[in-house]
XYZ file of C-alpha atoms in Angstrom:
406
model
C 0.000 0.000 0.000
C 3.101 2.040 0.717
C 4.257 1.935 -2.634
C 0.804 2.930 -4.133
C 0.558 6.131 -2.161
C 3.519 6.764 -3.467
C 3.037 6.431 -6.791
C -0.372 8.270 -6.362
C 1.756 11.663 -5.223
C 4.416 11.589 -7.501
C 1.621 11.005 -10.496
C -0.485 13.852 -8.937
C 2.454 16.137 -9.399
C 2.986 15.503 -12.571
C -0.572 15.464 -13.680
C -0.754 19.067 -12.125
C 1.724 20.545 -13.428
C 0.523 19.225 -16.968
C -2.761 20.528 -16.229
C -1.784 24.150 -14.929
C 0.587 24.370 -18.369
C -2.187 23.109 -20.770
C -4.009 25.887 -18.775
C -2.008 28.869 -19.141
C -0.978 27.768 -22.683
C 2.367 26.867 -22.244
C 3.640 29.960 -20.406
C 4.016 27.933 -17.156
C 5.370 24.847 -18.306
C 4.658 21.380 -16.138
C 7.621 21.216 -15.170
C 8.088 23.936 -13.221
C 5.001 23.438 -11.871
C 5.566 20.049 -10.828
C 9.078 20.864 -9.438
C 7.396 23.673 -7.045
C 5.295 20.754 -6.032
C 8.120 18.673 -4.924
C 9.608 21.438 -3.109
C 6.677 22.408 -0.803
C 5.617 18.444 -0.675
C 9.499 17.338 0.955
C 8.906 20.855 3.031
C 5.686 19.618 4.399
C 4.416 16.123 4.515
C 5.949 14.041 1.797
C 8.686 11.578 2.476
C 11.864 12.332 1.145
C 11.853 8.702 0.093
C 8.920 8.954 -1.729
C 10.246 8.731 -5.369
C 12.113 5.670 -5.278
C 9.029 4.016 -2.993
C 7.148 4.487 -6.121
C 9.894 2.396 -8.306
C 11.799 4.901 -10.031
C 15.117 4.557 -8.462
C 18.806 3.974 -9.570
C 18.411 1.237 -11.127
C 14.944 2.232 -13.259
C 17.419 5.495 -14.004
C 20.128 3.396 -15.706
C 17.989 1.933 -18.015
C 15.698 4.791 -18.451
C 17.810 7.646 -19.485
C 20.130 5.913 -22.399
C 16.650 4.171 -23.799
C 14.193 7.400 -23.821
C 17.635 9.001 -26.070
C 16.848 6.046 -28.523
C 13.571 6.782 -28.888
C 14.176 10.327 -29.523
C 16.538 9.128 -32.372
C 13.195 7.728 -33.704
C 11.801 11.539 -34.056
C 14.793 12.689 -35.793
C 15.834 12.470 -39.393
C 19.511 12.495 -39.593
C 19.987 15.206 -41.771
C 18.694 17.467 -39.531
C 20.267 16.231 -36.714
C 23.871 16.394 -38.563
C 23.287 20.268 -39.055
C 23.180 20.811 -35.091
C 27.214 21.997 -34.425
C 24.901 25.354 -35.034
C 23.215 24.874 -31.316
C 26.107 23.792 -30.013
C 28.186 26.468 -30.584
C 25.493 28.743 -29.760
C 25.214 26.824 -26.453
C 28.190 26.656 -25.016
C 28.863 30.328 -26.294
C 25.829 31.030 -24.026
C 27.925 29.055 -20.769
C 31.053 31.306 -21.636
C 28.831 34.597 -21.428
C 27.250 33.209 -18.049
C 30.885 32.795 -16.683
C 32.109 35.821 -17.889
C 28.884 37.985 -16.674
C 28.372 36.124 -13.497
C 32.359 36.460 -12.212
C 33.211 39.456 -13.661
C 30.370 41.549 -12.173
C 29.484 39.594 -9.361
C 32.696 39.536 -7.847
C 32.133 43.352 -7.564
C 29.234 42.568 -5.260
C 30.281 39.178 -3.404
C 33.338 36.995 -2.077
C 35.354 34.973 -4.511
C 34.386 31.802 -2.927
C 30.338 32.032 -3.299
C 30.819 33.064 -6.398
C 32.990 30.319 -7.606
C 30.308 27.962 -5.456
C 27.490 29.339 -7.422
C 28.541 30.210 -10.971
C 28.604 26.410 -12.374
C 25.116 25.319 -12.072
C 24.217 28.062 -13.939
C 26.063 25.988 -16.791
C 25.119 22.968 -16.262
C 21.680 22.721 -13.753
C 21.124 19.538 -11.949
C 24.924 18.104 -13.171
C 27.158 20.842 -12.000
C 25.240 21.435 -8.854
C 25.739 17.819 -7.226
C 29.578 18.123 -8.911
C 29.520 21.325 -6.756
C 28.269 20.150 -3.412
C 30.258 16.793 -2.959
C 33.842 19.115 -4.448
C 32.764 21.516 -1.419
C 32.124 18.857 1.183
C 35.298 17.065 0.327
C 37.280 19.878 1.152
C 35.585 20.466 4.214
C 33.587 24.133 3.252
C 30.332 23.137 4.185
C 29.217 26.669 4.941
C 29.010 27.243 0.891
C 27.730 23.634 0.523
C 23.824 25.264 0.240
C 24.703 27.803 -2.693
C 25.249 25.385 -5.843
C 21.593 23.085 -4.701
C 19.892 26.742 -4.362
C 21.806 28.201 -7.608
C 19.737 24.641 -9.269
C 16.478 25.963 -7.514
C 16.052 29.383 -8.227
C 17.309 29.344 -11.883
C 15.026 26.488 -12.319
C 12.320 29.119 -11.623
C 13.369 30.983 -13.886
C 14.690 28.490 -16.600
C 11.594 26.733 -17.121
C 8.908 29.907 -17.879
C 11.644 31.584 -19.651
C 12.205 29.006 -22.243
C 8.704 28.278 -22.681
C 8.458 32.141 -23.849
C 11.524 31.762 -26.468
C 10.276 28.795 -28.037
C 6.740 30.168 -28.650
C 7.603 33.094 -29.958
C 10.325 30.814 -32.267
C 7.376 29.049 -32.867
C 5.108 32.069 -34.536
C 7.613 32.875 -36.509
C 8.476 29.067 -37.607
C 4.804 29.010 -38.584
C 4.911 32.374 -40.711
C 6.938 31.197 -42.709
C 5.199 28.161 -42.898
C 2.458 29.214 -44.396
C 3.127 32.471 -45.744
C 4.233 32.476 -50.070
C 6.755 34.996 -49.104
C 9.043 32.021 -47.768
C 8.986 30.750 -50.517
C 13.450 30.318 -50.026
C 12.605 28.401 -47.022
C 9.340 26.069 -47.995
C 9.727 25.988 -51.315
C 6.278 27.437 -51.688
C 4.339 28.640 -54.802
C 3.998 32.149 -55.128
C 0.231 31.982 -54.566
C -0.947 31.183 -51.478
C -2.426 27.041 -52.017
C -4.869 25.848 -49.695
C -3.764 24.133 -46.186
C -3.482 20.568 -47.347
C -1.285 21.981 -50.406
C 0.599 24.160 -47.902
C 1.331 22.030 -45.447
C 2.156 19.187 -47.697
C 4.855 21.432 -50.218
C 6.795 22.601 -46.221
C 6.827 19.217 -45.486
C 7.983 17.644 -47.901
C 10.795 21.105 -48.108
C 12.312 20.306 -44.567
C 12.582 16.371 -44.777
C 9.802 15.387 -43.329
C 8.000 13.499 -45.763
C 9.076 9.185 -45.365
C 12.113 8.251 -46.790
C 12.353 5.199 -48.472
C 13.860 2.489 -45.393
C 14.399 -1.087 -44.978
C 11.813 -2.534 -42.523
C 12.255 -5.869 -39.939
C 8.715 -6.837 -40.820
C 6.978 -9.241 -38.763
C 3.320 -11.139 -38.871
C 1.148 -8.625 -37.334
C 0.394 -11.489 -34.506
C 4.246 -11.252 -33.541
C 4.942 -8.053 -33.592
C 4.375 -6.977 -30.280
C 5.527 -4.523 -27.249
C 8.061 -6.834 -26.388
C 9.571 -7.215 -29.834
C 9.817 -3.508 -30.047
C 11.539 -3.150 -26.639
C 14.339 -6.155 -27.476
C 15.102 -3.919 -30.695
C 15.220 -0.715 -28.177
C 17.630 -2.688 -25.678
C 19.340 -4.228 -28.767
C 20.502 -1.083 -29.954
C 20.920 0.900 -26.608
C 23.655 -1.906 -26.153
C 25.519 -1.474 -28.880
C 25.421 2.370 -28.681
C 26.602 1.991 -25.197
C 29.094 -0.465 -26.153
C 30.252 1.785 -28.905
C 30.492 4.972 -26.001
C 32.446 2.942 -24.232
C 35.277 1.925 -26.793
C 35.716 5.809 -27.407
C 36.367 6.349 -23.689
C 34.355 8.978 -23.076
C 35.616 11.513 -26.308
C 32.281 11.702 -27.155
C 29.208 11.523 -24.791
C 27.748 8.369 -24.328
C 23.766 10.407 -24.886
C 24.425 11.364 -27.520
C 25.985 8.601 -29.129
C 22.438 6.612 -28.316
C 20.583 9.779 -29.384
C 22.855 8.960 -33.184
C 22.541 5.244 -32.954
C 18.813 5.636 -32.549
C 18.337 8.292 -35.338
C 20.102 5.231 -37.899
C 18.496 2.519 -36.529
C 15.146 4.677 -37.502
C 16.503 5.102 -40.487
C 17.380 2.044 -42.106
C 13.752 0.896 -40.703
C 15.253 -1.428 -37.589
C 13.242 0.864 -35.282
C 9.356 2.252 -36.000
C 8.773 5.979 -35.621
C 8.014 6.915 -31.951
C 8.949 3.145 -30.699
C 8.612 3.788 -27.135
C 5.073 5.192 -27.915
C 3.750 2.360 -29.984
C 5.447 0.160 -27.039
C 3.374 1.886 -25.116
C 5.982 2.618 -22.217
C 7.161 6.262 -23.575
C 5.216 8.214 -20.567
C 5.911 6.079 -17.974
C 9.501 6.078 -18.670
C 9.919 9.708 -18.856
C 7.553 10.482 -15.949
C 9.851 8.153 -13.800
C 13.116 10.088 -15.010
C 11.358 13.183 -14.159
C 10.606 12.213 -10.624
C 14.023 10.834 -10.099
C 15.476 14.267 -11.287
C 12.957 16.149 -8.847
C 13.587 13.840 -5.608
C 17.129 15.335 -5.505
C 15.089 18.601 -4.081
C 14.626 16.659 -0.997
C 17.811 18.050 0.314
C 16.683 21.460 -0.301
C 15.516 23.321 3.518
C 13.795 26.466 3.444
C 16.589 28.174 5.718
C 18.820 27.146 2.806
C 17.204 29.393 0.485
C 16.459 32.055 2.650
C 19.752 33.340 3.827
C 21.617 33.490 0.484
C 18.750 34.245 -1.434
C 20.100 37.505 -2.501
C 23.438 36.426 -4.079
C 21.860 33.921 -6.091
C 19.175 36.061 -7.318
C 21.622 38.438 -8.293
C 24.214 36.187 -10.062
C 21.490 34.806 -11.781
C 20.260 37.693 -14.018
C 23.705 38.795 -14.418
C 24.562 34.748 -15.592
C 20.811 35.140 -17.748
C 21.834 38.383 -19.164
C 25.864 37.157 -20.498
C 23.618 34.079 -21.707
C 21.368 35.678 -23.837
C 24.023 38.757 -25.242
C 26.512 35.748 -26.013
C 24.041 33.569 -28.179
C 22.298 36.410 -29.723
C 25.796 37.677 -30.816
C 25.838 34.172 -32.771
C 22.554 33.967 -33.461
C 22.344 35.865 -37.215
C 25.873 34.412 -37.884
C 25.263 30.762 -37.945
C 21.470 31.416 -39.423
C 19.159 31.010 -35.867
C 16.762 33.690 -34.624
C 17.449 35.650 -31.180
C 14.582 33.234 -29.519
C 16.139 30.033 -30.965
C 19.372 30.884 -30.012
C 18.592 32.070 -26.708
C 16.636 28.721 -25.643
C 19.541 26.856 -27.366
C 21.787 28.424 -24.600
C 19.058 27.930 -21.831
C 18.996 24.087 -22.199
C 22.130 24.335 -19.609
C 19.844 25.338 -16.701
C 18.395 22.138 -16.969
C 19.241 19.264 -20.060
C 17.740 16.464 -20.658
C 14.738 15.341 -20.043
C 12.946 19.225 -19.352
C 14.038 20.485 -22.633
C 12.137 17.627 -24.407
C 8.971 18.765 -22.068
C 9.336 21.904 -22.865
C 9.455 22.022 -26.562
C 6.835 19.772 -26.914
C 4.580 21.360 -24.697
C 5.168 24.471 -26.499
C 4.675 22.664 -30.189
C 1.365 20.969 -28.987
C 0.192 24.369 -27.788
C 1.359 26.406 -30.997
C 0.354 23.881 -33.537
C -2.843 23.348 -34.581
C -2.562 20.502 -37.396
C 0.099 17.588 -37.237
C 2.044 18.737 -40.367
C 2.644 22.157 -37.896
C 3.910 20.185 -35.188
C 6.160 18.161 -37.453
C 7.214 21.208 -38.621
C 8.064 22.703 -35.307
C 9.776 19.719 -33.621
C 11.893 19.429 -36.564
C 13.217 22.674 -36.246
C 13.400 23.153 -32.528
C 13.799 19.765 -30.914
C 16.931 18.733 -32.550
C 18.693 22.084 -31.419
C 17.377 21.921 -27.592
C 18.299 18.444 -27.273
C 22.191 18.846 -28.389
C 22.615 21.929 -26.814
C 21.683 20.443 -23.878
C 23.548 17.842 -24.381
C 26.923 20.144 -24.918
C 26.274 22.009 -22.119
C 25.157 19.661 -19.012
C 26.864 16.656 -20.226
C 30.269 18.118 -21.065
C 30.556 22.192 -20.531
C 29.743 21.695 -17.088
C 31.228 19.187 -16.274
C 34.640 20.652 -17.106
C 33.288 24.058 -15.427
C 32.695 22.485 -12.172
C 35.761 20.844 -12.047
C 37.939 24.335 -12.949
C 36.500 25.805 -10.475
C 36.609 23.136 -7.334
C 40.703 23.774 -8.000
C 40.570 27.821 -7.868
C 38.440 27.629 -4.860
């Protein structure tokens, strides 16, 4: 029965915070919501255990991450994904604005060490914040051991809504072009405005999205099932694992599985949307979500309280290098200001909240599938590699620079 209750409040969360973004159209997007939730809940009466009580521990979070990063290779045509040194250049110019912003000013206003202490989770969220507090307690200064768990917190806050903003207005503009003639460069439209099914079939079939010609493991209807489509998943998560680890960690293991399941899709080993037609996808990615949001159990209200101030303050100055950095790249490499700006966000947080967050934003902003096609395609590949470059490597390399200049 334990277990059950369990499940019941960490499903309640997340069905909140879906509802109060459907809601409010995106602007307040469930995750935030749902991470709120999880704060006040571990503040009040929820057990801090009550996460992995509901299943969705370490060992659910092994298998979980590397498998949902296949299945996003199933969304992804490999063209497109190829193209994305664009976002990560933009992204990790966005980290080097943070640092630069966040030090350089804020050492005007604060001490070297909570500066130092605070500065890397704004490059790499969740990652860079745990890097943080176990560098600080191994060399014994606990009273900064708050500031990078609170830096994860409050930009969080922030992070979420603020992204949700970029991508819709990305989004409008994505969808101007989509169906106005005047794009004609970009859809290869006619110069006379067609009706929607002409429309949204010519900007389909423009960006890739119409179904290339693949090789296909067919089956008897009767035997392809669930289970057939999950050994293919694990199948290839292996090898792309395997493959990570013969490279020694030169290139993240992610997104190798992110590449190995964008050509597995491709040459038709893997259906579109696997996980989906497995019918797993949600419960998967709602259990990585609670994992991610059970590390807030360690989070205490004094802990906010007394250094509220500092963080508040290095974060808009960390926000502000952020968005001058990528928007100084952003007409260079061919992005908007909003594109390139939510590129560079993805470091507050990664994987999985920038998936949530785009598609939230897509399901809100389009109104026919073609659209949302037509959105993902140009916004999910970019806020899933910059994420990618910044929390799985940037900040990694971050924290660990500055644990030595402490």
């Amino acid at each position: 029965m334990q277990a059950m209750i369990a499940l019941a409040v960490v499903m309640g969360f997340m069905m909140l915070g879906e509802w109060v973004s459907t809601r409010s159209k995106a602007y307040v997007p469930s995750v935030f919501v749902t991470a709120v939730l999880f704060l006040i809940g571990f503040w009040t009466i929820v057990p801090k255990n009550v996460v992995p009580s509901a299943s969705f521990g370490k060992a659910f979070v092994a298998i979980t991450q590397a498998v949902l990063l296949i299945h996003m290779g199933t969304l992804m045509d490999l063209k497109l994904l190829l193209k994305q040194w664009r976002a990560v250049l933009i992204a990790l110019a966005g980290v080097v604005g943070t640092v630069i912003f966040a030090m350089g000013i804020g050492l005007v206003f604060f001490n070297w060490k909570t500066v130092i202490a605070s500065v890397p989770p704004l490059t790499g969220g969740l990652v860079a914040a745990f890097l943080m507090t176990a560098g600080l307690k191994a060399q014994h200064i606990t009273v900064l051991a708050a500031f990078p768990v609170a830096m994860f917190v409050m930009h969080s806050m922030l992070g979420y809504p603020l992204t949700a903003i970029m991508l819709k207005r990305e989004s409008r503009r994505l969808l101007k072009h989509y169906h106005e003639p005047a794009a004609a460069a970009v859809a290869t439209l006619p110069t006379e405005k067609p009706d929607d099914t002409a429309s949204a079939t010519n900007a389909t079939t423009a960006v890739g999205l119409d179904k290339p010609k693949r090789l296909k493991l067919t089956l008897p209807a009767e035997y392809d099932t669930a289970a057939f489509m999950l050994f293919k998943v694990a199948i290839v998560t292996v090898l792309a694992e395997w493959v990570a680890a013969l490279m020694h960690g030169v290139v993240n293991a992610y997104i190798i599985c992110l590449i190995f399941g964008v050509i597995a899709h491709q040459v038709g080993f893997l259906e579109d949307a696997v996980l989906e037609k497995a019918g797993v996808f949600h419960w998967l990615m709602y259990g990585l979500l609670a994992y991610i949001f059970s590390n807030l159990s360690i989070v205490k209200i004094n802990m906010l309280v007394g250094i509220v101030v500092p963080i508040l303050v290095l974060i808009c100055l960390g926000l502000f290098g952020m968005f001058l950095a990528s928007s100084l790249l952003a007409k260079p490499l061919g992005f908007s200001r909003e594109m390139a700006f939510a590129s560079a966000l993805t470091a507050l947080f990664g994987f999985p909240a920038d998936y949530i967050v785009t598609h939230e934003v897509v399901d809100i902003m389009g109104h026919t599938e073609h659209e949302k096609k037509y959105l993902l395609d140009h916004m999910l590949p970019k806020m899933l590699v910059g994420g990618f470059a910044t929390v799985s490597v940037a900040s990694v390399i971050i924290a660990s620079i500055f644990l030595k200049i402490l």
